[in-house]
Coordinates of C-alpha atoms in Angstrom, one line a residue:
L1 CA -58.5 69.1 58.6
F2 CA -61.1 67.8 61.0
A3 CA -63.9 69.6 59.2
G4 CA -62.8 68.2 55.9
S5 CA -62.5 64.6 57.1
A6 CA -66.2 63.8 56.5
A7 CA -65.9 64.8 52.8
E8 CA -62.7 62.8 52.5
F9 CA -63.7 59.6 54.3
G10 CA -67.5 59.8 54.4
D11 CA -69.7 60.2 57.5
E12 CA -71.1 56.7 57.9
I13 CA -70.5 54.8 61.2
P14 CA -68.5 52.7 61.7
N15 CA -65.7 54.4 59.8
P16 CA -62.3 53.1 60.9
E17 CA -60.3 55.1 58.3
R18 CA -61.8 58.4 59.3
A19 CA -61.3 57.4 63.0
A20 CA -57.6 56.7 62.4
Y21 CA -57.2 60.0 60.6
I22 CA -58.9 62.0 63.4
R23 CA -56.9 60.2 66.0
S24 CA -53.7 61.2 64.2
L25 CA -54.9 64.8 64.2
S26 CA -55.6 64.7 68.0
E27 CA -52.0 63.7 68.7
A28 CA -50.9 67.1 67.3
I29 CA -53.3 69.2 69.4
D30 CA -51.8 71.0 72.4
D31 CA -55.1 71.7 74.2
A32 CA -55.8 68.7 76.4
A33 CA -59.6 69.0 76.4
L34 CA -59.9 69.4 72.6
R35 CA -57.4 66.5 72.1
E36 CA -59.6 64.3 74.3
N37 CA -62.7 65.3 72.4
Y38 CA -61.1 64.4 69.1
A39 CA -59.9 61.0 70.5
Q40 CA -63.4 60.3 71.9
F41 CA -65.0 61.1 68.6
A42 CA -62.6 58.8 66.8
T43 CA -63.6 56.0 69.1
Y44 CA -67.3 56.8 68.6
I45 CA -67.2 56.6 64.8
E46 CA -65.1 53.4 64.7
T47 CA -67.4 51.4 67.0
E48 CA -69.6 48.7 65.6
P49 CA -73.3 49.0 66.5
S50 CA -74.2 47.1 69.7
V51 CA -76.1 43.9 69.5
Q52 CA -79.0 45.8 71.0
D53 CA -79.2 47.8 67.7
Q54 CA -79.3 44.7 65.4
V55 CA -82.4 44.0 63.4
A56 CA -83.8 40.6 62.4
G57 CA -82.2 39.3 59.2
T58 CA -85.2 37.7 57.5
D59 CA -89.0 38.0 57.6
A60 CA -89.2 34.4 59.0
A61 CA -87.0 35.6 61.9
V62 CA -89.3 38.5 62.5
Q63 CA -92.3 36.2 62.6
S64 CA -90.5 33.9 65.0
L65 CA -89.8 36.9 67.3
L66 CA -93.4 38.0 67.1
D67 CA -94.7 34.5 67.9
D68 CA -92.5 34.4 71.0
Y69 CA -93.5 37.9 72.0
N70 CA -97.2 37.1 71.7
A71 CA -96.7 33.9 73.6
G72 CA -94.9 35.8 76.4
T73 CA -91.7 33.7 75.9
L74 CA -89.5 36.4 74.2
T75 CA -86.3 36.8 76.3
G76 CA -82.7 37.7 76.2
N77 CA -81.2 39.3 73.1
R78 CA -84.2 38.4 71.1
V79 CA -86.1 41.1 72.9
F80 CA -83.6 43.7 71.7
T81 CA -83.7 42.3 68.1
L82 CA -87.5 42.6 67.9
L83 CA -87.3 46.1 69.4
A84 CA -84.6 47.3 67.0
T85 CA -86.6 45.9 64.1
A86 CA -89.8 47.5 65.2
Q87 CA -88.0 50.9 65.6
Q88 CA -85.9 50.9 62.5
Q89 CA -88.0 48.9 60.1
P90 CA -91.6 49.1 61.3
E91 CA -93.0 48.2 57.9
R92 CA -91.7 44.7 58.3
L93 CA -93.9 44.1 61.3
T94 CA -96.8 45.8 59.5
D95 CA -96.4 43.4 56.6
L96 CA -96.8 40.5 59.0
G97 CA -100.0 41.9 60.5
A98 CA -98.4 43.4 63.7
D99 CA -98.7 46.9 65.1
P100 CA -95.1 48.1 65.5
E101 CA -96.2 50.9 67.9
A102 CA -98.0 48.4 70.2
V103 CA -95.0 46.0 70.0
I104 CA -92.6 48.7 71.0
S105 CA -94.8 49.9 73.8
G106 CA -95.1 46.4 75.2
I107 CA -91.4 45.5 74.8
T108 CA -90.3 48.6 76.7
R109 CA -92.0 47.2 79.8
L110 CA -90.2 43.9 79.7
P111 CA -87.5 43.2 82.4
E112 CA -84.7 43.1 79.7
I113 CA -85.4 46.7 78.8
V114 CA -86.4 48.1 82.2
D115 CA -83.4 46.6 84.1
Q116 CA -80.7 45.4 81.7
V117 CA -80.5 47.6 78.7
D118 CA -77.3 49.6 78.5
N119 CA -77.2 50.6 74.9
P120 CA -77.2 54.4 74.9
R121 CA -79.0 54.8 71.5
L122 CA -81.8 52.5 72.7
L123 CA -82.1 54.2 76.0
Y124 CA -82.4 57.5 74.3
A125 CA -85.1 56.2 71.9
L126 CA -87.0 54.8 74.9
S127 CA -86.7 58.1 76.8
V128 CA -88.3 59.9 73.8
R129 CA -91.1 57.4 73.7
A130 CA -91.7 57.7 77.4
R131 CA -91.9 61.5 77.1
R132 CA -94.3 61.2 74.2
E133 CA -96.5 58.9 76.4
G134 CA -96.5 61.5 79.1
D135 CA -94.3 59.6 81.6
T136 CA -91.9 62.4 82.3
A137 CA -90.2 60.8 85.3
R138 CA -89.4 57.7 83.4
A139 CA -88.3 59.7 80.3
N140 CA -85.9 61.7 82.5
E141 CA -84.5 58.5 84.1
L142 CA -84.0 56.8 80.7
F143 CA -82.4 59.9 79.2
Q144 CA -79.9 60.2 82.1
R145 CA -79.1 56.5 81.6
A146 CA -78.4 57.2 77.9
I147 CA -76.1 60.1 78.9
D148 CA -74.3 57.9 81.5
N149 CA -73.8 55.0 79.1
A150 CA -72.9 57.1 76.0
E151 CA -69.8 55.9 74.2
S152 CA -68.3 59.3 73.9
N153 CA -68.8 63.0 74.5
A154 CA -69.7 63.3 70.8
Q155 CA -72.6 60.9 71.3
R156 CA -73.7 62.7 74.5
A157 CA -73.7 65.9 72.5
D158 CA -76.0 64.2 69.9
F159 CA -78.4 63.3 72.7
Y160 CA -78.4 66.7 74.2
Y161 CA -78.9 68.3 70.8
S162 CA -81.9 66.0 70.0
A163 CA -83.4 67.0 73.4
G164 CA -83.0 70.7 72.5
Q165 CA -80.2 71.3 75.1
Y166 CA -77.8 72.9 72.7
D167 CA -75.6 74.7 75.2
R168 CA -75.3 71.5 77.2
A169 CA -74.2 69.7 74.0
L170 CA -71.5 72.2 73.4
Q171 CA -70.3 71.9 77.0
V172 CA -69.5 68.2 76.5
F173 CA -68.4 68.5 72.9
P174 CA -67.5 72.1 71.9
S175 CA -67.2 71.3 68.1
H176 CA -70.6 69.6 67.8
G177 CA -71.7 70.9 64.5
P178 CA -75.5 70.7 64.7
S179 CA -75.5 72.5 68.1
L180 CA -73.1 75.2 66.9
Y181 CA -75.4 75.9 63.9
R182 CA -78.6 75.8 65.9
R183 CA -77.1 78.2 68.6
A184 CA -76.1 80.6 65.8
G185 CA -79.7 80.5 64.6
L186 CA -81.0 81.3 68.0
I187 CA -78.7 84.3 68.3
A188 CA -79.8 85.5 64.8
Q189 CA -83.4 85.2 66.0
S190 CA -82.6 87.3 69.1
V191 CA -81.0 90.0 66.9
G192 CA -84.1 90.2 64.8
R193 CA -84.3 92.9 62.0
P194 CA -82.6 96.0 63.3
T195 CA -83.0 99.1 61.2
S196 CA -80.6 101.6 62.8
L197 CA -77.0 101.8 61.5
R198 CA -75.5 100.7 64.8
G199 CA -78.1 98.0 65.2
R200 CA -77.2 96.6 61.8
F201 CA -73.6 96.1 62.9
A202 CA -75.0 93.0 64.5
Y203 CA -75.3 91.4 61.1
W204 CA -71.5 91.5 60.8
C205 CA -71.3 89.8 64.2
L206 CA -73.6 87.1 62.9
A207 CA -71.4 86.7 59.8
D208 CA -68.5 86.2 62.2
I209 CA -70.4 83.6 64.2
Y210 CA -71.5 81.6 61.2
R211 CA -68.0 81.7 59.7
N212 CA -66.8 80.3 63.0
V213 CA -69.4 77.5 62.8
A214 CA -68.2 76.7 59.3
A215 CA -64.6 76.6 60.4
Q216 CA -65.4 74.0 63.2
T217 CA -67.7 71.8 61.2
S218 CA -67.9 69.9 57.9
G219 CA -70.3 68.8 55.1
Q220 CA -73.7 70.4 54.7
I221 CA -73.5 72.2 58.1
A222 CA -70.3 74.0 57.1
S223 CA -71.7 74.8 53.6
N224 CA -74.9 76.2 55.1
A225 CA -73.0 78.2 57.6
R226 CA -70.8 79.8 54.9
T227 CA -73.9 80.7 52.9
T228 CA -75.6 82.2 55.9
A229 CA -72.5 84.2 56.8
S230 CA -72.3 85.7 53.4
R231 CA -76.0 86.7 53.6
F232 CA -75.5 88.5 56.9
E233 CA -72.3 90.1 55.6
R234 CA -74.4 91.7 52.8
A235 CA -77.1 92.7 55.2
G236 CA -74.8 95.1 57.1
P237 CA -74.6 98.8 56.4
S238 CA -73.1 99.9 53.1
R239 CA -70.0 102.1 52.9
D240 CA -72.1 105.1 51.9
Q241 CA -74.2 104.6 54.9
Y242 CA -71.5 104.2 57.6
F243 CA -69.1 106.7 56.1
L244 CA -71.5 109.5 56.7
E245 CA -71.6 108.5 60.4
G246 CA -67.8 108.6 60.7
F247 CA -67.0 104.9 60.5
S248 CA -64.2 103.4 58.3
P249 CA -63.4 99.9 57.1
G250 CA -61.6 97.8 59.7
Q251 CA -62.7 99.9 62.6
S252 CA -63.8 98.0 65.7
V253 CA -67.5 98.4 66.6
S254 CA -69.8 96.8 69.1
A255 CA -73.4 95.7 68.6
S256 CA -76.3 94.1 70.5
L257 CA -77.1 90.4 70.2
G258 CA -80.4 90.8 72.1
A259 CA -80.8 88.2 74.8
Y260 CA -77.2 86.9 74.0
G261 CA -75.5 90.1 75.1
S262 CA -73.2 92.1 72.9
C263 CA -70.5 91.5 70.4
T264 CA -67.5 93.2 68.9
T265 CA -66.7 93.1 65.2
R266 CA -65.1 95.2 62.5
V267 CA -66.5 97.5 59.9
R268 CA -66.5 95.8 56.4

């Protein structure tokens, strides 16, 4: 039901109808940690974007912001509005003769950003920029502030995923679809292309893993996971091949997942 909620209500944010539906599902869950994750996700998707995410409404407003920025008089929420506009709609600044990258770089050093910003999405974006500019210490500090100020574990998982920390994302939000799918892909890479009969049992394990991803996610991720599971299912040994080695359908077998240890699955 959770996995199908995106198809039923859409995946845009804010989405109060989907949030109410997921919150109702959470009330029926016995596992306290999973129930809390569902409740936090519901809060996350029903929350309106922060003022620090709002872009300027008109080109005249953008020009006014640029004028104040160039004059050194840009302060308060206007700083965040210009930054959000430069990040989300850079072409609007370009059309007015400004360099959005230079504007962003300058704004991120203003006191409003350095000391006062608490919007987690903005903090994460700034951490990415700082890392790209080679300032690792500042990037790490901004990233941690983004994590600390995140609105939910679901959002924390988004940040960890974007930073390539898939296992950490799953620690804070076990049903985080992108991380589940990416981790399955890493396991598949570790398995490689085994040629022995027993080695190819790992393909059935991978099919199990991807089906589990599909069961916990929704939308395109779930669809891709089901397709990949079917592909690995077919890649396993045929009946003619494993029958000659004394195996039979339904029998429990183990296989290596490379760097990810071993797995147990059943003969198809």
